[in-house]
Short mmCIF file of N, CA and C in Angstrom, two decimals:
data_model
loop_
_atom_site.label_atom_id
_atom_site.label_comp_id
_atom_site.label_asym_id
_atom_site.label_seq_id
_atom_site.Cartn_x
_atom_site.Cartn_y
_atom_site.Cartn_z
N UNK A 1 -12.44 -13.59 -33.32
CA UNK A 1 -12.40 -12.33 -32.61
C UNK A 1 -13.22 -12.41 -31.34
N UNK A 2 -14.20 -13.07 -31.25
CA UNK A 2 -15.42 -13.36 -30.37
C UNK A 2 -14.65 -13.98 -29.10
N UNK A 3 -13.66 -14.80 -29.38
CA UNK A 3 -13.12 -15.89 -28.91
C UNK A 3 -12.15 -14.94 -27.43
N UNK A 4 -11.38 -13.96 -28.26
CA UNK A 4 -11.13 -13.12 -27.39
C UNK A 4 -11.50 -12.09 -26.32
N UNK A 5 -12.45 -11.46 -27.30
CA UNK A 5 -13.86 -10.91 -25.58
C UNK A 5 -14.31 -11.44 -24.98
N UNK A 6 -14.04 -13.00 -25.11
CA UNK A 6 -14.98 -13.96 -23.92
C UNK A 6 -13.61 -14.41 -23.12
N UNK A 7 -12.27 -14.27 -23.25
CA UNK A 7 -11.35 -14.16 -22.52
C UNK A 7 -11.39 -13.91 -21.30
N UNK A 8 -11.33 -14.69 -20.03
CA UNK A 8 -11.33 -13.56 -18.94
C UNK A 8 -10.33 -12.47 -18.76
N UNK A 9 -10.58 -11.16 -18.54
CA UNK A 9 -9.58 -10.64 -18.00
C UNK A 9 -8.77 -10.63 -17.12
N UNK A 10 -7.79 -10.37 -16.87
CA UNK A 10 -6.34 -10.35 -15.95
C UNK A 10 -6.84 -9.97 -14.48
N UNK A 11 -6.43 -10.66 -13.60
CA UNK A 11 -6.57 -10.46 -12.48
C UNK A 11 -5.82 -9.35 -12.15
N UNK A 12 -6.09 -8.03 -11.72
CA UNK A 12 -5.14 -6.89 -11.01
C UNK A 12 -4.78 -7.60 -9.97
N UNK A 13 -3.83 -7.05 -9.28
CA UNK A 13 -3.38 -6.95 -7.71
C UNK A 13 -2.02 -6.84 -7.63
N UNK A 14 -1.75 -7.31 -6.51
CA UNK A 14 -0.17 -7.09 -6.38
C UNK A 14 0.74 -8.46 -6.48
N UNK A 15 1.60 -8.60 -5.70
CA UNK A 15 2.57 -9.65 -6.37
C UNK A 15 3.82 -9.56 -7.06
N UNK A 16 4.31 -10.24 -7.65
CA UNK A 16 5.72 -9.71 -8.51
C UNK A 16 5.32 -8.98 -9.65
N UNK A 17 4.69 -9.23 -10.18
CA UNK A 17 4.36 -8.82 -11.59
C UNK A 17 3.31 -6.92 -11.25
N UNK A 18 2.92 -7.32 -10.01
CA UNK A 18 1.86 -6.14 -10.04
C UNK A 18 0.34 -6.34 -10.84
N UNK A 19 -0.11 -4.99 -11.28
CA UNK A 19 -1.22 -6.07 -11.65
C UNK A 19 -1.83 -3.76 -12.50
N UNK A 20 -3.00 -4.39 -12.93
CA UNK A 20 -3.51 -2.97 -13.49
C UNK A 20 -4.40 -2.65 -13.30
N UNK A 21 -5.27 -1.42 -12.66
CA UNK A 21 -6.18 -1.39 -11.47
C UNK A 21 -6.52 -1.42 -10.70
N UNK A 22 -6.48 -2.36 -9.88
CA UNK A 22 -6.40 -2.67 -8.33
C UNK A 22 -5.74 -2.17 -7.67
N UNK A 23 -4.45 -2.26 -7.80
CA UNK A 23 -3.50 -1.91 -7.01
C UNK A 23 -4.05 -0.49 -6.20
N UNK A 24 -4.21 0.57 -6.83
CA UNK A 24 -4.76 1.78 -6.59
C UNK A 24 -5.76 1.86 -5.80
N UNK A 25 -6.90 0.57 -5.70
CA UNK A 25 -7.93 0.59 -4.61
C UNK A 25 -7.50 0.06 -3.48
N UNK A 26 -6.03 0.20 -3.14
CA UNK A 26 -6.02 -0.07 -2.19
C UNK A 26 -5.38 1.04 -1.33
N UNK A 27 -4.92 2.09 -1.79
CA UNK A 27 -4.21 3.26 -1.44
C UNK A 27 -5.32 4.52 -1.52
N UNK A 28 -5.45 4.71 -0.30
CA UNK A 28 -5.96 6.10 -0.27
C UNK A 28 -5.56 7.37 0.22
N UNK A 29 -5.63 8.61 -0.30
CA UNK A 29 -4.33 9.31 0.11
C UNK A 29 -5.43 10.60 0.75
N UNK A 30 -6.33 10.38 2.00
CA UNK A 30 -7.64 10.87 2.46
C UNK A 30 -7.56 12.71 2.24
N UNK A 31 -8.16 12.72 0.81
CA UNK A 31 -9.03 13.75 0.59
C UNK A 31 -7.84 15.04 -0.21
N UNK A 32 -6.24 14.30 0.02
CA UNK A 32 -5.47 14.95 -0.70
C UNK A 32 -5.19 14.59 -2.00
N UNK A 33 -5.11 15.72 -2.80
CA UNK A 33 -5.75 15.75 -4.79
C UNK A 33 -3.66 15.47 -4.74
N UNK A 34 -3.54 14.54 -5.60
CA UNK A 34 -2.29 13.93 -5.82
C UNK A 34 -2.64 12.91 -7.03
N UNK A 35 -1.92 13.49 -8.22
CA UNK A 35 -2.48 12.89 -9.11
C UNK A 35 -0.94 12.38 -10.18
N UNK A 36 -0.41 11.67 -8.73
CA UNK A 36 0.93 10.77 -9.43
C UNK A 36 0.67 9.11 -9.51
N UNK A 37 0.10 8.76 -10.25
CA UNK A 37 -0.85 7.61 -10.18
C UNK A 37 0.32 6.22 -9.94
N UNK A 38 1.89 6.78 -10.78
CA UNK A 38 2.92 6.07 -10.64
C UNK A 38 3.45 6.30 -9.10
N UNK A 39 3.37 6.63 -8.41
CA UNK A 39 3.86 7.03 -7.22
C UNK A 39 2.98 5.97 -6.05
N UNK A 40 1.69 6.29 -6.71
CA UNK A 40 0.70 5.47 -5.75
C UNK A 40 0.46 3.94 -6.21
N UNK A 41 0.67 3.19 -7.60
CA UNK A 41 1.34 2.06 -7.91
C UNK A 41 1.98 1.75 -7.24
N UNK A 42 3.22 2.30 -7.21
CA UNK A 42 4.37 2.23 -6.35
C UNK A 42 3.97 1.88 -4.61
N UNK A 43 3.34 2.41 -4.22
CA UNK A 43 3.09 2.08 -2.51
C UNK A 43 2.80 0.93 -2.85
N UNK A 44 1.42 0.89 -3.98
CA UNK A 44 1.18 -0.24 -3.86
C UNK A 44 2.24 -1.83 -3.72
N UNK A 45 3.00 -1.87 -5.16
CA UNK A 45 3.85 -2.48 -4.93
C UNK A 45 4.60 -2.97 -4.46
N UNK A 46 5.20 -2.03 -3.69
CA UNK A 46 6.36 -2.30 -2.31
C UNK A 46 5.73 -2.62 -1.13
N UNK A 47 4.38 -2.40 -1.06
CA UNK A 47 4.29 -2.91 0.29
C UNK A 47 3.67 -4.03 -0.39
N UNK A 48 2.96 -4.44 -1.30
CA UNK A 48 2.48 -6.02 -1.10
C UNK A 48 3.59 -6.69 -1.77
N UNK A 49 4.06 -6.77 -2.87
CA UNK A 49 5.79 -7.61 -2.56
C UNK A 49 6.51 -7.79 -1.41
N UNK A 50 6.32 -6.95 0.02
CA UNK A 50 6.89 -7.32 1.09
C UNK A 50 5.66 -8.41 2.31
N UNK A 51 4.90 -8.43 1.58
CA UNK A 51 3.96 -8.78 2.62
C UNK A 51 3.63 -10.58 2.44
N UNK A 52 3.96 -10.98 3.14
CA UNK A 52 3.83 -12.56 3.55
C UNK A 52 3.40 -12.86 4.67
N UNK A 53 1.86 -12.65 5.15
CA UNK A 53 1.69 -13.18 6.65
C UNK A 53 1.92 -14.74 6.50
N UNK A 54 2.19 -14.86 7.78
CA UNK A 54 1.97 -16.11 8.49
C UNK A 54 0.51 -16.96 8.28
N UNK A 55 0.10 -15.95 8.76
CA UNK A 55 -1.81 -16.40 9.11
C UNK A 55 -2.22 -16.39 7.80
N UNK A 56 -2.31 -17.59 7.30
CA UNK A 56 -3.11 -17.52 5.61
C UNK A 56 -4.68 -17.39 6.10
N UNK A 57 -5.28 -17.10 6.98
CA UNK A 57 -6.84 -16.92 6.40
C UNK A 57 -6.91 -15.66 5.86
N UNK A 58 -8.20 -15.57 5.71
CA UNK A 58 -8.71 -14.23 4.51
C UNK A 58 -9.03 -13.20 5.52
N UNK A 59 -7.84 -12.16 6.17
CA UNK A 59 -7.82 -11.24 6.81
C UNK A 59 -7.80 -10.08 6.27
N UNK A 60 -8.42 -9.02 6.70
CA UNK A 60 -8.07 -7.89 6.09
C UNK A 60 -7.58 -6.89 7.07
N UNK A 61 -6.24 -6.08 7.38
CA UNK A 61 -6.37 -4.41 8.20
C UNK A 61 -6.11 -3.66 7.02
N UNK A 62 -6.84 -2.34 7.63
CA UNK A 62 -6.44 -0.82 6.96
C UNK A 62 -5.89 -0.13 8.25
N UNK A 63 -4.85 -0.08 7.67
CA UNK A 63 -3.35 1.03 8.29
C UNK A 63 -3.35 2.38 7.31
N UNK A 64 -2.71 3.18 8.55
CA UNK A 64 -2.39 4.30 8.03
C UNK A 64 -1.63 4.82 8.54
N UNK A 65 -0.28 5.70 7.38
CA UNK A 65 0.67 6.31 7.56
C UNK A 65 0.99 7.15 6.74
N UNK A 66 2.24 7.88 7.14
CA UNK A 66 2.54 9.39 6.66
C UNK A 66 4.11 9.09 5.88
N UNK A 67 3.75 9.34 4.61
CA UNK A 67 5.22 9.50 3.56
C UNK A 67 5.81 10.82 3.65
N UNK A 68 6.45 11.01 4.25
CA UNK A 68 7.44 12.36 4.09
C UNK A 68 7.97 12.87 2.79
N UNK A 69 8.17 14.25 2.76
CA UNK A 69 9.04 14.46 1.07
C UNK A 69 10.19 13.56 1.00
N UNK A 70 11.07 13.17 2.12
CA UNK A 70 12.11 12.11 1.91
C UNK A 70 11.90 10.61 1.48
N UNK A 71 10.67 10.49 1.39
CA UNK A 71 10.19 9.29 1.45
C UNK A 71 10.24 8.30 2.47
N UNK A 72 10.18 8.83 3.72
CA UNK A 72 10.84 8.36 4.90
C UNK A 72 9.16 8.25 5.39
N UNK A 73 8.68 6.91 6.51
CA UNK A 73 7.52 6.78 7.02
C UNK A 73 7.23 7.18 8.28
N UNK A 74 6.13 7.66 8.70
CA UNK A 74 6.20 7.94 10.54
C UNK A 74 4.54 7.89 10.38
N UNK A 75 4.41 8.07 11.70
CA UNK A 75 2.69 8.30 12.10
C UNK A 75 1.86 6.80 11.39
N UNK A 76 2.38 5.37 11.79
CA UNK A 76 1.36 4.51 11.80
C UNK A 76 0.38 4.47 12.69
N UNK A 77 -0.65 3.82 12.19
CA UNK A 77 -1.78 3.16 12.99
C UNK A 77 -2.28 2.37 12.52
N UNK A 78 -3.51 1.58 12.90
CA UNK A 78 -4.32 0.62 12.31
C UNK A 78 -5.48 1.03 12.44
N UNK A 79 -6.39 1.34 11.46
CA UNK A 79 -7.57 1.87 11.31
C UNK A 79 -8.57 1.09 11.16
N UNK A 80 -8.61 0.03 11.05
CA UNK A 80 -9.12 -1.50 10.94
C UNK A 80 -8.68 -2.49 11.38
N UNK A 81 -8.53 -3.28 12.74
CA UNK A 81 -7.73 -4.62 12.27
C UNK A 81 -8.41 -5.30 11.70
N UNK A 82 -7.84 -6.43 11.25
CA UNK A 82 -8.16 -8.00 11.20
C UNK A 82 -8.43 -8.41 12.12
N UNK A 83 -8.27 -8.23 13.19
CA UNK A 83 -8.92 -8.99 14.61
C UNK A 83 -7.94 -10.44 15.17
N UNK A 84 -6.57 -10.60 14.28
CA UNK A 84 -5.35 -11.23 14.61
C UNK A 84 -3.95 -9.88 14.69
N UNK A 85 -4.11 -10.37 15.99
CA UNK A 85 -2.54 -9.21 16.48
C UNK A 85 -1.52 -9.65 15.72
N UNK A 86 -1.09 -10.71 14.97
CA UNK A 86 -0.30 -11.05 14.30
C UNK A 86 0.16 -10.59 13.12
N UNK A 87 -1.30 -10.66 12.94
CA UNK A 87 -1.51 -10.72 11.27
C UNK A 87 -1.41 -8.63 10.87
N UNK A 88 -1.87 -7.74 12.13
CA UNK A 88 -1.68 -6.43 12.12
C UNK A 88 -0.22 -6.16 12.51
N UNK A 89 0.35 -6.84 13.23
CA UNK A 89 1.67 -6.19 13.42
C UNK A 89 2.86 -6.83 11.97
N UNK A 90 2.23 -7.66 11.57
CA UNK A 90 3.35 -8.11 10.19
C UNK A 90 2.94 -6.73 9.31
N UNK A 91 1.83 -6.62 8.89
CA UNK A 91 1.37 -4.71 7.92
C UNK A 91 2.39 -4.07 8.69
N UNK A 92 1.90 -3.91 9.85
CA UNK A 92 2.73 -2.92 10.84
C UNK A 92 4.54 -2.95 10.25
N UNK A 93 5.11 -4.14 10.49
CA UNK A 93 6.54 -4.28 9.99
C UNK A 93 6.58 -3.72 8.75
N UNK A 94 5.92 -4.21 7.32
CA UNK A 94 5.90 -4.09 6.12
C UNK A 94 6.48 -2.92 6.08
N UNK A 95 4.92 -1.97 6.49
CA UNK A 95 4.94 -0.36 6.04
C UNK A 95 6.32 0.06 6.63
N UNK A 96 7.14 -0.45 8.13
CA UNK A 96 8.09 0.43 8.56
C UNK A 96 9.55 0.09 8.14
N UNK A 97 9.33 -1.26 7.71
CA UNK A 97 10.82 -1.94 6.76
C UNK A 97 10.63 -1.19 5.25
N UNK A 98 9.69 -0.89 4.45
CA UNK A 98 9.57 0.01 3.50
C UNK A 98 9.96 1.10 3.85
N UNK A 99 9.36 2.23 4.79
CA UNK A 99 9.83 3.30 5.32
C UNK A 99 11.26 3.41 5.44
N UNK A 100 11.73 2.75 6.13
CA UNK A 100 13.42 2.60 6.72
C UNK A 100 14.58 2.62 4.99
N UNK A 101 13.70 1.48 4.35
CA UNK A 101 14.25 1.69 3.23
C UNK A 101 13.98 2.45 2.23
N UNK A 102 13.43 3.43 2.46
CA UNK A 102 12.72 4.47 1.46
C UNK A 102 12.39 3.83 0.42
N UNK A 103 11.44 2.81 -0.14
CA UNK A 103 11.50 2.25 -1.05
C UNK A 103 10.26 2.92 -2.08
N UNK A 104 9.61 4.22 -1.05
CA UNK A 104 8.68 4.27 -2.02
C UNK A 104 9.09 5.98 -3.07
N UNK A 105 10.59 5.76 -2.63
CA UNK A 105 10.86 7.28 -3.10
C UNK A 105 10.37 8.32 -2.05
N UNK A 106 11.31 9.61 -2.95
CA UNK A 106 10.59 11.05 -2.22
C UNK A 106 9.92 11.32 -3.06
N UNK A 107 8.90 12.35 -2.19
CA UNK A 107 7.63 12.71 -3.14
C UNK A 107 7.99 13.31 -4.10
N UNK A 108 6.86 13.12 -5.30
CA UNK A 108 6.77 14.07 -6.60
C UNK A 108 7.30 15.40 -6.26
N UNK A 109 8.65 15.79 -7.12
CA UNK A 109 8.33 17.78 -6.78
C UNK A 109 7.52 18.53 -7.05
N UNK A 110 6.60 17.69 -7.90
CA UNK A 110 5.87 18.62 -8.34
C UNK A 110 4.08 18.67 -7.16
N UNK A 111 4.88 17.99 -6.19
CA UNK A 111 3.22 17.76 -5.23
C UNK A 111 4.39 18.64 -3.53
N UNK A 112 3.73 19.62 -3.72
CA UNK A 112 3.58 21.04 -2.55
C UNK A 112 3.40 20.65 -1.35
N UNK A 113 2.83 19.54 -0.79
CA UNK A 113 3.01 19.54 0.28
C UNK A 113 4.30 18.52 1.02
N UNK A 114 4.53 19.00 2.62
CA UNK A 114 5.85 17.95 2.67
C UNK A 114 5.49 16.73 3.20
N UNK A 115 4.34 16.25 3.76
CA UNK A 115 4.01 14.86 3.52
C UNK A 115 2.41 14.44 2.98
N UNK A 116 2.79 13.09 3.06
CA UNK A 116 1.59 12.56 2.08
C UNK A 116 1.07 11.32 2.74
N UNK A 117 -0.72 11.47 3.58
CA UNK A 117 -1.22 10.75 4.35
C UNK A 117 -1.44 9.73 3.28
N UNK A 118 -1.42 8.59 3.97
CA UNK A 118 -1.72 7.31 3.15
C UNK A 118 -2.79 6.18 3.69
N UNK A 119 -3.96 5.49 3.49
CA UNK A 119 -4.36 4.64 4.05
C UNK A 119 -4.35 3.52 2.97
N UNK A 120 -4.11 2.49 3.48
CA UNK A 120 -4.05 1.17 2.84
C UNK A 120 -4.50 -0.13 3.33
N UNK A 121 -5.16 -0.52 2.32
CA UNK A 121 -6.09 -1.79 3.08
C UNK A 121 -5.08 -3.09 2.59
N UNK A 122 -4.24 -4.00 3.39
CA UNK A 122 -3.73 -5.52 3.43
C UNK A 122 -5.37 -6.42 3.23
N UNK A 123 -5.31 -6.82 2.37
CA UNK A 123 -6.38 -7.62 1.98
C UNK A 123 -6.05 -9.01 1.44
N UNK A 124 -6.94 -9.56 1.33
CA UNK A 124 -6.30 -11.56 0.31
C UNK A 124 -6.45 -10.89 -1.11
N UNK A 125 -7.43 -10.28 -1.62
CA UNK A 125 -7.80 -10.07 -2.70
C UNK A 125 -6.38 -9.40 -3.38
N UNK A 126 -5.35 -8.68 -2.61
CA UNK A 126 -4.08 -7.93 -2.86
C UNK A 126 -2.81 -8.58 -2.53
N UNK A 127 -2.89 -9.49 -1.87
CA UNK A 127 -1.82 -10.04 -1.73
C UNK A 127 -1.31 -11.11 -2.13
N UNK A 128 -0.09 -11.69 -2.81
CA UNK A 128 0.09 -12.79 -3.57
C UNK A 128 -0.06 -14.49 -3.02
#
């Protein structure tokens, strides 16, 4: 039994498989109470399954954008770069090839407002 609590635990993050925990520290939805935890998985997911930079060093940006009730994206920025224009405009694509494809759904009906601010940090620690 011992043998098993000394197990390491599972790495969260994103990737194909996804991951349990993490994912969520990377989505922040600034200061709006939204408590669809599957919804915000979900960002997670779709945008780091789409994300393959080029630039393998250990970069990080936090972007931010606006999910519409359609699930449709608008209002990017970069709130952080990485300090490679490259490596911010591939996030940049991610979030707006997700957007285009509505991949993250329309919002919960049961969440009142008609969009939903999002910040998200592209990190190594999150990406596959």
């Amino acid at each position: 039994a011992s043998a098993k609590r000394d197990a390491a635990a599972p790495v969260a993050g994103g990737g194909p498989k996804g991951g349990a925990g993490a994912d969520v520290a990377t989505v922040q939805t600034e200061g709006v109470v939204f408590p669809y935890d599957g919804y915000i998985d979900n960002i997670a997911r779709q945008l780091m399954l789409r994300f393959e930079p080029a630039d393998k060093r250990p970069l990080t940006v936090i972007v931010r954008f606006v999910i519409h009730r359609d699930g449709s994206v608008k209002d990017f920025s970069v709130r952080r770069s990485s300090g490679s224009f490259g490596f911010d405009n591939e996030a940049r694509g991610v979030v707006e090839a997700v957007g285009r494809s509505r991949a993250f759904g329309p919002l919960p009906q049961g969440f009142s407002d008609d969009v939903l601010p999002v910040t998200f940090t592209f990190a190594p620690e999150f990406v596959r």
